[in-house]
Short mmCIF file of C-alpha atoms in Angstrom, two decimals:
data_model
loop_
_atom_site.label_atom_id
_atom_site.label_comp_id
_atom_site.label_asym_id
_atom_site.label_seq_id
_atom_site.Cartn_x
_atom_site.Cartn_y
_atom_site.Cartn_z
CA MET A 1 42.18 -35.41 -14.92
CA ARG A 2 41.51 -33.09 -17.95
CA ARG A 3 37.75 -33.41 -17.90
CA LYS A 4 37.76 -32.82 -14.07
CA ASN A 5 39.60 -29.92 -14.96
CA ILE A 6 37.24 -28.30 -17.84
CA LEU A 7 34.27 -29.65 -15.47
CA ILE A 8 35.63 -27.05 -12.93
CA ILE A 9 36.21 -24.56 -15.23
CA PHE A 10 32.86 -24.57 -16.79
CA ILE A 11 31.52 -24.92 -12.85
CA PHE A 12 33.48 -21.67 -11.94
CA CYS A 13 32.68 -19.72 -14.94
CA LEU A 14 28.91 -20.83 -14.48
CA LEU A 15 29.16 -18.78 -10.93
CA ILE A 16 30.96 -16.21 -12.37
CA ILE A 17 28.41 -15.56 -14.86
CA GLY A 18 25.61 -15.93 -12.06
CA GLY A 19 26.80 -13.63 -9.94
CA TYR A 20 27.43 -11.11 -12.12
CA TYR A 21 23.97 -11.33 -13.13
CA TRP A 22 22.25 -11.54 -9.30
CA TYR A 23 24.22 -8.36 -8.91
CA GLN A 24 22.94 -6.38 -11.54
CA GLY A 25 19.77 -7.84 -10.09
CA GLU A 26 20.31 -6.28 -7.20
CA GLN A 27 21.70 -2.49 -8.42
CA ALA A 28 18.48 -2.51 -10.67
CA TYR A 29 16.37 -3.41 -7.66
CA GLN A 30 17.90 -0.76 -5.04
CA SER A 31 17.73 1.83 -7.83
CA PHE A 32 14.46 1.41 -7.93
CA LEU A 33 13.88 1.69 -3.98
CA GLN A 34 15.61 4.96 -4.62
CA THR A 35 14.55 6.54 -8.22
CA PRO A 36 11.11 8.44 -7.93
CA VAL A 37 9.54 7.62 -11.23
CA SER A 38 9.70 11.24 -12.82
CA PRO A 39 10.55 14.69 -11.34
CA ASN A 40 7.50 15.71 -11.39
CA ALA A 41 5.04 16.90 -8.22
CA GLU A 42 1.76 16.57 -9.63
CA LYS A 43 -1.47 14.73 -7.80
CA ILE A 44 -2.60 11.45 -8.58
CA HIS A 45 -5.31 10.16 -6.79
CA PHE A 46 -5.46 6.33 -6.09
CA THR A 47 -8.04 4.36 -4.45
CA ILE A 48 -6.98 0.51 -2.84
CA ALA A 49 -10.05 -1.81 -3.08
CA LYS A 50 -10.47 -3.86 0.41
CA GLY A 51 -8.89 -6.97 -0.34
CA GLU A 52 -7.14 -5.81 -3.27
CA SER A 53 -3.33 -7.95 -3.37
CA ALA A 54 0.07 -6.23 -3.65
CA LYS A 55 0.34 -7.43 -6.69
CA GLU A 56 -3.05 -5.97 -8.05
CA ILE A 57 -1.97 -2.17 -6.49
CA ALA A 58 1.24 -2.99 -7.89
CA SER A 59 0.24 -3.05 -11.83
CA ARG A 60 -2.12 0.11 -11.29
CA LEU A 61 0.54 2.04 -9.85
CA TYR A 62 2.99 1.05 -12.88
CA GLN A 63 -0.69 1.99 -15.36
CA LYS A 64 -0.51 5.91 -13.56
CA LYS A 65 2.91 5.49 -13.52
CA ILE A 66 4.05 6.19 -9.78
CA ILE A 67 6.33 3.23 -9.67
CA ILE A 68 8.66 1.49 -12.68
CA ASN A 69 8.96 -1.97 -12.06
CA GLU A 70 6.10 -3.65 -10.70
CA GLN A 71 8.02 -7.29 -9.39
CA ALA A 72 10.57 -4.91 -7.19
CA PHE A 73 7.43 -3.12 -5.96
CA THR A 74 5.67 -7.01 -4.82
CA ARG A 75 9.40 -7.51 -4.03
CA TYR A 76 9.13 -5.16 -1.81
CA ILE A 77 6.25 -5.85 -0.37
CA LYS A 78 6.51 -9.59 0.61
CA GLU A 79 10.56 -8.93 2.07
CA LYS A 80 9.15 -5.74 4.23
CA GLY A 81 6.27 -8.07 5.41
CA LEU A 82 3.73 -5.73 4.39
CA SER A 83 1.06 -7.63 2.46
CA SER A 84 -1.20 -7.74 5.95
CA LYS A 85 -0.60 -3.99 6.31
CA ILE A 86 -2.16 -2.59 3.05
CA HIS A 87 -5.02 0.11 4.16
CA SER A 88 -7.62 0.11 1.79
CA GLY A 89 -9.17 3.71 0.83
CA PRO A 90 -8.27 6.74 -1.32
CA PHE A 91 -5.07 8.07 -1.55
CA ILE A 92 -3.39 11.47 -3.34
CA LEU A 93 0.24 10.26 -4.68
CA PHE A 94 2.98 11.60 -6.29
CA PRO A 95 5.18 10.24 -9.21
CA SER A 96 8.11 12.27 -7.63
CA LEU A 97 7.65 9.69 -4.66
CA ILE A 98 10.72 6.86 -4.27
CA THR A 99 9.42 3.71 -2.94
CA LEU A 100 10.50 4.02 0.53
CA LEU A 101 9.11 7.22 0.32
CA LEU A 102 5.55 5.53 -1.30
CA GLN A 103 5.11 2.81 1.54
CA CYS A 104 4.34 5.73 4.67
CA PHE A 105 1.89 6.59 2.50
CA LEU A 106 -0.12 3.53 1.92
CA TRP A 107 0.73 1.52 5.05
#
């Protein structure tokens, strides 16, 4: 009986800790979607090559400091089903754009 109670308490604690980390991850993801990299309105020229993957685009956007998190950007693209809708070509972007507006420029 005592082992069973300890196991139940252990599982409960794992669920609480796991829920906390999941919540923190979701908060960071939502922040990513709604927070610009900087208030800088400077234009950045960005070109997407034909056939370039969302992961490659995310990496280059991160290197140019247009986004703050490659994984969150890639996750957003997958969740919204935008991977196949990315247009190739030149774009003018701004670090002051939030991710939700950035999609308007790239798709």
